[in-house]
PDB file of C-alpha atoms and ligand atoms in Angstrom:
ATOM      1  CA  MET A   1      25.046 -83.295-103.441  1.00  0.00           C
ATOM      2  CA  PHE A   2      21.481 -82.940-104.403  1.00  0.00           C
ATOM      3  CA  ASP A   3      21.074 -79.780-102.374  1.00  0.00           C
ATOM      4  CA  SER A   4      23.932 -78.353-104.180  1.00  0.00           C
ATOM      5  CA  SER A   5      23.035 -79.530-107.722  1.00  0.00           C
ATOM      6  CA  VAL A   6      19.153 -78.308-108.044  1.00  0.00           C
ATOM      7  CA  GLU A   7      18.064 -74.689-108.399  1.00  0.00           C
ATOM      8  CA  VAL A   8      14.673 -73.062-109.218  1.00  0.00           C
ATOM      9  CA  ARG A   9      14.076 -70.789-112.096  1.00  0.00           C
ATOM     10  CA  LEU A  10      11.455 -68.451-110.886  1.00  0.00           C
ATOM     11  CA  GLY A  11       8.102 -68.288-112.617  1.00  0.00           C
ATOM     12  CA  ASP A  12       4.948 -67.427-110.541  1.00  0.00           C
ATOM     13  CA  GLY A  13       6.875 -68.349-107.209  1.00  0.00           C
ATOM     14  CA  ASN A  14       4.308 -71.084-106.306  1.00  0.00           C
ATOM     15  CA  LEU A  15       6.820 -73.911-106.171  1.00  0.00           C
ATOM     16  CA  ALA A  16       9.886 -72.687-105.015  1.00  0.00           C
ATOM     17  CA  LEU A  17      10.202 -72.213-101.090  1.00  0.00           C
ATOM     18  CA  PHE A  18      11.418 -68.699-100.106  1.00  0.00           C
ATOM     19  CA  TRP A  19      13.766 -69.650 -97.266  1.00  0.00           C
ATOM     20  CA  THR A  20      15.256 -72.912 -98.352  1.00  0.00           C
ATOM     21  CA  ASP A  21      15.292 -73.272-102.374  1.00  0.00           C
ATOM     22  CA  ARG A  22      18.101 -71.951-104.537  1.00  0.00           C
ATOM     23  CA  TRP A  23      15.692 -69.520-106.359  1.00  0.00           C
ATOM     24  CA  LEU A  24      17.592 -66.304-105.796  1.00  0.00           C
ATOM     25  CA  ASP A  25      20.261 -66.080-108.528  1.00  0.00           C
ATOM     26  CA  GLY A  26      21.026 -69.720-107.763  1.00  0.00           C
ATOM     27  CA  LYS A  27      21.423 -69.019-104.263  1.00  0.00           C
ATOM     28  CA  LYS A  28      19.538 -69.726-101.190  1.00  0.00           C
ATOM     29  CA  ILE A  29      18.583 -67.107 -98.643  1.00  0.00           C
ATOM     30  CA  SER A  30      20.846 -68.887 -96.175  1.00  0.00           C
ATOM     31  CA  ASP A  31      23.722 -68.306 -98.613  1.00  0.00           C
ATOM     32  CA  ILE A  32      22.837 -64.494 -98.711  1.00  0.00           C
ATOM     33  CA  ALA A  33      21.729 -63.943 -95.332  1.00  0.00           C
ATOM     34  CA  PRO A  34      22.767 -66.729 -92.970  1.00  0.00           C
ATOM     35  CA  CYS A  35      22.046 -64.839 -89.860  1.00  0.00           C
ATOM     36  CA  LEU A  36      18.730 -63.818 -90.934  1.00  0.00           C
ATOM     37  CA  ALA A  37      17.712 -67.130 -91.922  1.00  0.00           C
ATOM     38  CA  ALA A  38      18.877 -68.800 -88.732  1.00  0.00           C
ATOM     39  CA  ALA A  39      16.236 -66.386 -87.000  1.00  0.00           C
ATOM     40  CA  VAL A  40      13.544 -68.106 -88.873  1.00  0.00           C
ATOM     41  CA  PRO A  41      11.586 -70.980 -87.216  1.00  0.00           C
ATOM     42  CA  LYS A  42      11.781 -74.178 -89.305  1.00  0.00           C
ATOM     43  CA  GLN A  43       7.767 -74.220 -89.731  1.00  0.00           C
ATOM     44  CA  HIS A  44       7.959 -71.216 -91.673  1.00  0.00           C
ATOM     45  CA  LYS A  45      10.956 -72.403 -93.591  1.00  0.00           C
ATOM     46  CA  THR A  46       9.248 -75.613 -94.828  1.00  0.00           C
ATOM     47  CA  ILE A  47       6.072 -74.044 -96.118  1.00  0.00           C
ATOM     48  CA  ARG A  48       6.717 -70.559 -97.095  1.00  0.00           C
ATOM     49  CA  THR A  49       6.590 -70.243-101.092  1.00  0.00           C
ATOM     50  CA  VAL A  50       8.239 -67.283-102.752  1.00  0.00           C
ATOM     51  CA  GLN A  51       4.987 -65.999-104.160  1.00  0.00           C
ATOM     52  CA  GLU A  52       3.286 -66.006-100.461  1.00  0.00           C
ATOM     53  CA  ALA A  53       6.786 -64.474 -98.934  1.00  0.00           C
ATOM     54  CA  LEU A  54       6.900 -61.571-101.640  1.00  0.00           C
ATOM     55  CA  THR A  55       3.214 -60.825-101.193  1.00  0.00           C
ATOM     56  CA  ASP A  56       2.924 -57.898 -98.991  1.00  0.00           C
ATOM     57  CA  ASN A  57       6.456 -58.731 -97.863  1.00  0.00           C
ATOM     58  CA  ASN A  58       5.309 -61.495 -95.715  1.00  0.00           C
ATOM     59  CA  TRP A  59       8.769 -62.944 -95.435  1.00  0.00           C
ATOM     60  CA  ALA A  60       9.583 -60.184 -92.763  1.00  0.00           C
ATOM     61  CA  ASP A  61       6.871 -61.759 -90.516  1.00  0.00           C
ATOM     62  CA  ASP A  62       8.681 -64.958 -90.607  1.00  0.00           C
ATOM     63  CA  VAL A  63      11.784 -63.718 -88.572  1.00  0.00           C
ATOM     64  CA  GLU A  64      11.241 -64.401 -84.889  1.00  0.00           C
ATOM     65  CA  GLY A  65      14.694 -64.684 -83.549  1.00  0.00           C
ATOM     66  CA  ALA A  66      16.727 -62.151 -81.795  1.00  0.00           C
ATOM     67  CA  LEU A  67      17.427 -59.058 -83.927  1.00  0.00           C
ATOM     68  CA  THR A  68      21.020 -58.870 -83.362  1.00  0.00           C
ATOM     69  CA  SER A  69      23.020 -56.171 -85.678  1.00  0.00           C
ATOM     70  CA  GLU A  70      24.062 -59.018 -88.107  1.00  0.00           C
ATOM     71  CA  VAL A  71      20.264 -59.900 -88.504  1.00  0.00           C
ATOM     72  CA  ILE A  72      19.303 -56.251 -89.060  1.00  0.00           C
ATOM     73  CA  MET A  73      22.033 -55.798 -91.414  1.00  0.00           C
ATOM     74  CA  GLU A  74      21.060 -58.877 -93.592  1.00  0.00           C
ATOM     75  CA  TYR A  75      17.571 -57.861 -93.382  1.00  0.00           C
ATOM     76  CA  ILE A  76      18.098 -54.624 -95.037  1.00  0.00           C
ATOM     77  CA  HIS A  77      20.329 -56.136 -97.668  1.00  0.00           C
ATOM     78  CA  LEU A  78      17.828 -58.697 -98.565  1.00  0.00           C
ATOM     79  CA  TRP A  79      15.125 -56.321 -98.777  1.00  0.00           C
ATOM     80  CA  HIS A  80      16.894 -54.303-101.257  1.00  0.00           C
ATOM     81  CA  ARG A  81      17.682 -57.261-103.184  1.00  0.00           C
ATOM     82  CA  LEU A  82      14.174 -58.538-103.232  1.00  0.00           C
ATOM     83  CA  LEU A  83      12.806 -55.278-104.818  1.00  0.00           C
ATOM     84  CA  SER A  84      14.386 -56.389-108.160  1.00  0.00           C
ATOM     85  CA  VAL A  85      12.475 -59.808-108.236  1.00  0.00           C
ATOM     86  CA  ASP A  86       9.572 -60.064-110.816  1.00  0.00           C
ATOM     87  CA  LEU A  87       7.296 -63.008-110.597  1.00  0.00           C
ATOM     88  CA  GLN A  88       5.797 -64.172-113.736  1.00  0.00           C
ATOM     89  CA  LEU A  89       2.191 -64.946-113.517  1.00  0.00           C
ATOM     90  CA  GLY A  90       1.055 -67.835-115.260  1.00  0.00           C
ATOM     91  CA  VAL A  91       4.520 -69.291-115.501  1.00  0.00           C
ATOM     92  CA  GLU A  92       5.494 -72.329-113.405  1.00  0.00           C
ATOM     93  CA  ASP A  93       8.727 -72.376-111.329  1.00  0.00           C
ATOM     94  CA  THR A  94      11.194 -74.890-113.070  1.00  0.00           C
ATOM     95  CA  VAL A  95      13.507 -77.180-111.036  1.00  0.00           C
ATOM     96  CA  CYS A  96      16.819 -77.316-112.915  1.00  0.00           C
ATOM     97  CA  TRP A  97      19.940 -79.387-112.903  1.00  0.00           C
ATOM     98  CA  ARG A  98      22.761 -76.932-112.354  1.00  0.00           C
ATOM     99  CA  TRP A  99      25.496 -79.250-114.150  1.00  0.00           C
ATOM    100  CA  THR A 100      23.878 -79.352-117.637  1.00  0.00           C
ATOM    101  CA  SER A 101      23.359 -76.216-119.807  1.00  0.00           C
ATOM    102  CA  SER A 102      19.775 -77.431-120.452  1.00  0.00           C
ATOM    103  CA  GLY A 103      19.016 -77.932-116.959  1.00  0.00           C
ATOM    104  CA  GLN A 104      17.984 -81.557-117.426  1.00  0.00           C
ATOM    105  CA  TYR A 105      19.570 -84.152-114.970  1.00  0.00           C
ATOM    106  CA  SER A 106      22.133 -86.468-116.671  1.00  0.00           C
ATOM    107  CA  THR A 107      24.121 -89.277-114.981  1.00  0.00           C
ATOM    108  CA  SER A 108      27.279 -88.372-116.629  1.00  0.00           C
ATOM    109  CA  SER A 109      27.021 -84.716-115.459  1.00  0.00           C
ATOM    110  CA  ALA A 110      26.281 -85.999-111.834  1.00  0.00           C
ATOM    111  CA  TYR A 111      29.268 -88.261-111.867  1.00  0.00           C
ATOM    112  CA  SER A 112      31.535 -85.433-113.231  1.00  0.00           C
ATOM    113  CA  ALA A 113      30.152 -83.069-110.439  1.00  0.00           C
ATOM    114  CA  PHE A 114      31.743 -85.391-107.887  1.00  0.00           C
ATOM    115  CA  PHE A 115      35.054 -84.585-109.101  1.00  0.00           C
ATOM    116  CA  MET A 116      34.906 -80.795-109.361  1.00  0.00           C
ATOM    117  CA  GLY A 117      37.589 -79.073-107.671  1.00  0.00           C
ATOM    118  CA  VAL A 118      39.840 -81.992-108.151  1.00  0.00           C
ATOM    119  CA  THR A 119      43.355 -80.892-108.698  1.00  0.00           C
ATOM    120  CA  THR A 120      45.745 -82.570-111.111  1.00  0.00           C
ATOM    121  CA  PHE A 121      49.301 -82.151-112.110  1.00  0.00           C
ATOM    122  CA  PRO A 122      50.860 -82.170-115.442  1.00  0.00           C
ATOM    123  CA  LEU A 123      52.647 -85.580-115.135  1.00  0.00           C
ATOM    124  CA  ALA A 124      49.795 -87.342-113.958  1.00  0.00           C
ATOM    125  CA  ASP A 125      48.994 -89.014-117.451  1.00  0.00           C
ATOM    126  CA  HIS A 126      52.662 -90.022-117.800  1.00  0.00           C
ATOM    127  CA  LEU A 127      52.698 -91.724-114.125  1.00  0.00           C
ATOM    128  CA  TRP A 128      49.745 -93.661-114.563  1.00  0.00           C
ATOM    129  CA  HIS A 129      49.730 -94.704-117.993  1.00  0.00           C
ATOM    130  CA  SER A 130      53.149 -95.884-118.213  1.00  0.00           C
ATOM    131  CA  PHE A 131      54.412 -99.321-117.026  1.00  0.00           C
ATOM    132  CA  ALA A 132      55.943 -99.678-113.527  1.00  0.00           C
ATOM    133  CA  PRO A 133      54.954-101.817-110.621  1.00  0.00           C
ATOM    134  CA  MET A 134      52.001-100.022-108.641  1.00  0.00           C
ATOM    135  CA  ARG A 135      54.403 -99.588-105.629  1.00  0.00           C
ATOM    136  CA  CYS A 136      56.704 -97.344-107.803  1.00  0.00           C
ATOM    137  CA  LYS A 137      54.034 -95.554-109.041  1.00  0.00           C
ATOM    138  CA  PHE A 138      52.801 -94.687-105.765  1.00  0.00           C
ATOM    139  CA  PHE A 139      56.110 -93.870-104.505  1.00  0.00           C
ATOM    140  CA  ILE A 140      56.394 -91.285-107.325  1.00  0.00           C
ATOM    141  CA  TRP A 141      53.062 -90.149-106.604  1.00  0.00           C
ATOM    142  CA  LEU A 142      54.029 -89.204-103.074  1.00  0.00           C
ATOM    143  CA  CYS A 143      56.980 -87.667-104.361  1.00  0.00           C
ATOM    144  CA  LEU A 144      55.381 -85.323-106.726  1.00  0.00           C
ATOM    145  CA  HIS A 145      53.023 -84.229-103.863  1.00  0.00           C
ATOM    146  CA  ARG A 146      55.911 -83.740-101.484  1.00  0.00           C
ATOM    147  CA  ARG A 147      54.581 -86.544 -99.026  1.00  0.00           C
ATOM    148  CA  LEU A 148      57.577 -88.682 -98.586  1.00  0.00           C
ATOM    149  CA  TRP A 149      59.228 -88.442 -94.989  1.00  0.00           C
ATOM    150  CA  THR A 150      62.628 -86.607 -96.142  1.00  0.00           C
ATOM    151  CA  ALA A 151      64.459 -84.719 -93.618  1.00  0.00           C
ATOM    152  CA  ASP A 152      62.866 -81.296 -94.529  1.00  0.00           C
ATOM    153  CA  ARG A 153      59.289 -82.488 -93.799  1.00  0.00           C
ATOM    154  CA  ARG A 154      60.210 -84.319 -90.545  1.00  0.00           C
ATOM    155  CA  LEU A 155      62.086 -81.064 -89.463  1.00  0.00           C
ATOM    156  CA  HIS A 156      58.997 -79.225 -90.254  1.00  0.00           C
ATOM    157  CA  ARG A 157      56.816 -81.433 -88.174  1.00  0.00           C
ATOM    158  CA  GLY A 158      59.187 -81.457 -85.246  1.00  0.00           C
ATOM    159  CA  LEU A 159      60.344 -84.992 -85.552  1.00  0.00           C
ATOM    160  CA  ASP A 160      63.681 -86.497 -84.969  1.00  0.00           C
ATOM    161  CA  THR A 161      65.692 -86.816 -88.270  1.00  0.00           C
ATOM    162  CA  HIS A 162      68.967 -86.605 -89.911  1.00  0.00           C
ATOM    163  CA  VAL A 163      69.451 -83.512 -91.854  1.00  0.00           C
ATOM    164  CA  VAL A 164      72.028 -83.813 -94.647  1.00  0.00           C
ATOM    165  CA  CYS A 165      71.572 -85.830 -97.848  1.00  0.00           C
ATOM    166  CA  PRO A 166      72.934 -89.084 -97.473  1.00  0.00           C
ATOM    167  CA  LEU A 167      73.739 -89.586-101.079  1.00  0.00           C
ATOM    168  CA  CYS A 168      76.198 -86.548-101.304  1.00  0.00           C
ATOM    169  CA  GLY A 169      76.321 -85.494 -97.606  1.00  0.00           C
ATOM    170  CA  SER A 170      76.624 -81.819 -98.282  1.00  0.00           C
ATOM    171  CA  HIS A 171      73.033 -80.706 -98.823  1.00  0.00           C
ATOM    172  CA  GLN A 172      70.027 -80.490 -96.664  1.00  0.00           C
ATOM    173  CA  GLU A 173      67.918 -83.588 -97.531  1.00  0.00           C
ATOM    174  CA  LYS A 174      64.570 -82.476 -99.677  1.00  0.00           C
ATOM    175  CA  ILE A 175      62.893 -84.624-102.178  1.00  0.00           C
ATOM    176  CA  ASP A 176      63.839 -82.219-105.161  1.00  0.00           C
ATOM    177  CA  HIS A 177      67.613 -82.376-104.040  1.00  0.00           C
ATOM    178  CA  LEU A 178      67.539 -86.149-103.720  1.00  0.00           C
ATOM    179  CA  LEU A 179      66.032 -86.791-106.927  1.00  0.00           C
ATOM    180  CA  ALA A 180      66.956 -83.944-109.123  1.00  0.00           C
ATOM    181  CA  GLU A 181      69.696 -81.921-107.841  1.00  0.00           C
ATOM    182  CA  CYS A 182      72.036 -84.022-105.768  1.00  0.00           C
ATOM    183  CA  ALA A 183      75.459 -84.799-107.355  1.00  0.00           C
ATOM    184  CA  TYR A 184      75.129 -88.511-106.718  1.00  0.00           C
ATOM    185  CA  THR A 185      71.701 -88.400-108.644  1.00  0.00           C
ATOM    186  CA  ARG A 186      73.088 -86.437-111.439  1.00  0.00           C
ATOM    187  CA  GLN A 187      76.054 -88.788-111.685  1.00  0.00           C
ATOM    188  CA  ILE A 188      73.516 -91.713-112.074  1.00  0.00           C
ATOM    189  CA  TRP A 189      71.597 -89.665-114.681  1.00  0.00           C
ATOM    190  CA  ARG A 190      74.824 -88.861-116.554  1.00  0.00           C
ATOM    191  CA  ARG A 191      75.503 -92.561-117.082  1.00  0.00           C
ATOM    192  CA  MET A 192      71.710 -93.586-117.730  1.00  0.00           C
ATOM    193  CA  LEU A 193      71.582 -90.749-120.523  1.00  0.00           C
ATOM    194  CA  ASP A 194      74.975 -92.062-121.911  1.00  0.00           C
ATOM    195  CA  ILE A 195      73.517 -95.470-122.021  1.00  0.00           C
ATOM    196  CA  LEU A 196      70.171 -94.124-123.839  1.00  0.00           C
ATOM    197  CA  GLN A 197      72.094 -91.769-125.847  1.00  0.00           C
ATOM    198  CA  LEU A 198      69.914 -88.957-124.666  1.00  0.00           C
ATOM    199  CA  GLY A 199      72.434 -86.161-124.094  1.00  0.00           C
ATOM    200  CA  ASP A 200      73.699 -84.476-120.788  1.00  0.00           C
ATOM    201  CA  VAL A 201      71.745 -84.398-117.844  1.00  0.00           C
ATOM    202  CA  PRO A 202      69.618 -80.870-117.657  1.00  0.00           C
ATOM    203  CA  LEU A 203      69.928 -78.656-114.822  1.00  0.00           C
ATOM    204  CA  SER A 204      66.605 -79.049-112.828  1.00  0.00           C
ATOM    205  CA  SER A 205      65.444 -77.690-109.486  1.00  0.00           C
ATOM    206  CA  SER A 206      62.494 -80.200-109.113  1.00  0.00           C
ATOM    207  CA  VAL A 207      61.723 -83.629-109.593  1.00  0.00           C
ATOM    208  CA  GLU A 208      58.777 -82.644-112.066  1.00  0.00           C
ATOM    209  CA  ASP A 209      61.322 -80.296-113.907  1.00  0.00           C
ATOM    210  CA  LEU A 210      63.874 -83.047-114.310  1.00  0.00           C
ATOM    211  CA  TRP A 211      61.066 -85.501-115.785  1.00  0.00           C
ATOM    212  CA  LEU A 212      59.606 -82.724-118.107  1.00  0.00           C
ATOM    213  CA  ARG A 213      62.925 -81.611-119.309  1.00  0.00           C
ATOM    214  CA  LEU A 214      64.001 -85.486-120.077  1.00  0.00           C
ATOM    215  CA  ARG A 215      60.756 -86.478-121.937  1.00  0.00           C
ATOM    216  CA  PRO A 216      61.451 -84.426-125.080  1.00  0.00           C
ATOM    217  CA  ARG A 217      64.715 -86.009-125.372  1.00  0.00           C
ATOM    218  CA  ALA A 218      63.302 -89.285-126.555  1.00  0.00           C
ATOM    219  CA  THR A 219      61.249 -89.558-129.650  1.00  0.00           C
ATOM    220  CA  ARG A 220      57.656 -89.750-129.187  1.00  0.00           C
ATOM    221  CA  ASP A 221      57.414 -93.589-129.454  1.00  0.00           C
ATOM    222  CA  LYS A 222      60.002 -94.124-126.741  1.00  0.00           C
ATOM    223  CA  ARG A 223      58.529 -91.539-124.215  1.00  0.00           C
ATOM    224  CA  SER A 224      56.408 -94.194-122.332  1.00  0.00           C
ATOM    225  CA  GLY A 225      59.623 -96.330-121.901  1.00  0.00           C
ATOM    226  CA  LEU A 226      61.592 -93.098-120.614  1.00  0.00           C
ATOM    227  CA  ASP A 227      58.643 -92.618-118.014  1.00  0.00           C
ATOM    228  CA  SER A 228      59.115 -96.135-116.991  1.00  0.00           C
ATOM    229  CA  CYS A 229      62.902 -95.354-116.729  1.00  0.00           C
ATOM    230  CA  PHE A 230      62.418 -92.308-114.818  1.00  0.00           C
ATOM    231  CA  MET A 231      60.355 -94.020-112.185  1.00  0.00           C
ATOM    232  CA  LEU A 232      62.858 -96.887-112.085  1.00  0.00           C
ATOM    233  CA  VAL A 233      65.995 -94.432-111.350  1.00  0.00           C
ATOM    234  CA  SER A 234      63.983 -92.577-109.055  1.00  0.00           C
ATOM    235  CA  TRP A 235      62.846 -95.448-106.985  1.00  0.00           C
ATOM    236  CA  MET A 236      66.311 -96.789-106.866  1.00  0.00           C
ATOM    237  CA  LEU A 237      67.765 -93.600-105.627  1.00  0.00           C
ATOM    238  CA  TRP A 238      65.106 -93.686-102.911  1.00  0.00           C
ATOM    239  CA  LYS A 239      66.192 -97.297-101.984  1.00  0.00           C
ATOM    240  CA  GLU A 240      69.787 -96.353-101.993  1.00  0.00           C
ATOM    241  CA  ARG A 241      68.986 -93.353 -99.484  1.00  0.00           C
ATOM    242  CA  ASN A 242      67.020 -95.680 -97.440  1.00  0.00           C
ATOM    243  CA  ALA A 243      69.889 -98.323 -97.310  1.00  0.00           C
ATOM    244  CA  ARG A 244      72.323 -95.673 -96.128  1.00  0.00           C
ATOM    245  CA  ILE A 245      70.135 -94.206 -93.629  1.00  0.00           C
ATOM    246  CA  PHE A 246      68.551 -97.368 -92.065  1.00  0.00           C
ATOM    247  CA  ASP A 247      71.179-100.306 -93.045  1.00  0.00           C
ATOM    248  CA  HIS A 248      74.287 -97.964 -93.041  1.00  0.00           C
ATOM    249  CA  LYS A 249      75.025 -99.880 -96.291  1.00  0.00           C
ATOM    250  CA  LEU A 250      76.502 -97.706 -99.147  1.00  0.00           C
ATOM    251  CA  SER A 251      76.671 -98.419-102.795  1.00  0.00           C
ATOM    252  CA  ASN A 252      78.951 -96.629-105.159  1.00  0.00           C
ATOM    253  CA  LEU A 253      77.816 -95.465-108.525  1.00  0.00           C
ATOM    254  CA  ASP A 254      78.865 -98.578-110.430  1.00  0.00           C
ATOM    255  CA  GLN A 255      76.856-100.673-107.808  1.00  0.00           C
ATOM    256  CA  THR A 256      73.729 -98.622-107.925  1.00  0.00           C
ATOM    257  CA  MET A 257      73.891 -98.525-111.729  1.00  0.00           C
ATOM    258  CA  HIS A 258      74.157-102.462-111.511  1.00  0.00           C
ATOM    259  CA  ALA A 259      71.228-102.644-109.440  1.00  0.00           C
ATOM    260  CA  ILE A 260      69.104-100.627-111.810  1.00  0.00           C
ATOM    261  CA  ARG A 261      70.263-102.472-114.714  1.00  0.00           C
ATOM    262  CA  GLU A 262      69.110-105.485-112.866  1.00  0.00           C
ATOM    263  CA  VAL A 263      65.635-104.237-112.022  1.00  0.00           C
ATOM    264  CA  ALA A 264      65.204-102.894-115.318  1.00  0.00           C
ATOM    265  CA  ARG A 265      65.838-106.330-116.727  1.00  0.00           C
ATOM    266  CA  GLU A 266      63.181-107.819-114.386  1.00  0.00           C
ATOM    267  CA  TRP A 267      60.731-105.361-115.504  1.00  0.00           C
ATOM    268  CA  GLN A 268      61.530-106.082-119.072  1.00  0.00           C
ATOM    269  CA  MET A 269      61.101-109.898-118.416  1.00  0.00           C
ATOM    270  CA  ALA A 270      57.721-109.180-116.911  1.00  0.00           C
ATOM    271  CA  GLY A 271      56.620-107.630-120.035  1.00  0.00           C
ATOM    272  CA  VAL A 272      57.394-103.907-119.854  1.00  0.00           C
ATOM    273  CA  GLN A 273      57.907-103.671-123.623  1.00  0.00           C
ATOM    274  CA  LYS A 274      58.310 -99.840-123.861  1.00  0.00           C
ATOM    275  CA  LEU A 275      61.153-100.071-121.559  1.00  0.00           C
ATOM    276  CA  ARG A 276      62.723-102.846-123.512  1.00  0.00           C
ATOM    277  CA  GLU A 277      62.449-100.704-126.880  1.00  0.00           C
ATOM    278  CA  LEU A 278      64.450 -97.779-124.964  1.00  0.00           C
ATOM    279  CA  TRP A 279      66.785 -99.886-123.083  1.00  0.00           C
ATOM    280  CA  PRO A 280      66.922-103.540-124.264  1.00  0.00           C
ATOM    281  CA  LEU A 281      68.241-105.700-121.857  1.00  0.00           C
ATOM    282  CA  ALA A 282      65.917-108.948-121.757  1.00  0.00           C
ATOM    283  CA  ASN A 283      65.438-110.835-124.793  1.00  0.00           C
ATOM    284  CA  ILE A 284      62.209-112.507-124.097  1.00  0.00           C
ATOM    285  CA  ALA A 285      59.265-113.411-126.333  1.00  0.00           C
ATOM    286  CA  SER A 286      56.583-113.566-123.933  1.00  0.00           C
ATOM    287  CA  PRO A 287      56.616-112.424-120.103  1.00  0.00           C
ATOM    288  CA  SER A 288      56.597-115.016-117.451  1.00  0.00           C
ATOM    289  CA  PHE A 289      54.891-113.045-114.838  1.00  0.00           C
ATOM    290  CA  HIS A 290      52.905-109.553-114.547  1.00  0.00           C
ATOM    291  CA  VAL A 291      54.970-106.500-113.529  1.00  0.00           C
ATOM    292  CA  ASP A 292      52.882-106.012-110.583  1.00  0.00           C
ATOM    293  CA  GLN A 293      53.984-109.387-109.314  1.00  0.00           C
ATOM    294  CA  LEU A 294      57.626-108.496-109.273  1.00  0.00           C
ATOM    295  CA  SER A 295      57.772-107.658-105.528  1.00  0.00           C
ATOM    296  CA  VAL A 296      56.127-111.057-104.844  1.00  0.00           C
ATOM    297  CA  ASN A 297      58.166-113.191-107.161  1.00  0.00           C
ATOM    298  CA  HIS A 298      61.559-111.651-107.081  1.00  0.00           C
ATOM    299  CA  ASN A 299      61.686-109.664-103.762  1.00  0.00           C
ATOM    300  CA  ILE A 300      63.697-107.070-105.719  1.00  0.00           C
ATOM    301  CA  LEU A 301      61.164-104.036-104.969  1.00  0.00           C
TER     302      LEU A 301
HETATM  303 ZN1  LIG B   1      72.738 -84.906-102.051  1.00  0.00          ZN
END
């Protein structure tokens, strides 16, 4: 981390080490000429400053390894590149922190640097900031990252599997089909949106697409409740899928809707106020337990 966070702004070249510091346009020589740098013994790398190296091109004497064609090519390339380097006599080299514009170290910039390259997805805020038991949230997270063991993924990995969607029995099982495209799923959502008075089910080709299309249907103050509702319905559809595959138990639309309603009531009794504002089922002044205790207390999840 430190190695990649620090570079040297060149002055007279007395501080920067020629072979190991990031002094050439923020890069090390081993980044620019890895084969050439590998042909230099360690004892030269640890002491050779830029000023010493550039004086009479002393750096060329440090190369002692085998002169392969790669080494020679990199040698020539580096030679040309070093022609444009100007040392500023009387100006000290400066060690700079790369993650701030001032070059000064700060703890916050170091902390942020650990998260560079982290990928995110558009529904992350809605997933983590709305209410649902952590088990459900993690399920949705796996779903959005295509990490659930649906038939298509099992086939891709060469594992034994069923192939057809157990909810409708007519399409290959993929997570986007199960939770967005399936006729059974769409019937459930049709009933849910009727109850919530949020219009008809939008045509969607993926879970994210369905979620993003549903959110604007609710007023701003009820979107968090709709996020909870989305996670709940998706979770219950997944449970229905599992029951059909592993327990050979099949629930019809009425039974699944009843199960969704009961779990929603439990969530509301656990204090999921936003869901209660969207779909009032439980009339309770103060929650009797926390939402994350649901699976322990009621064995529903
Ligand atoms: Zn289906």
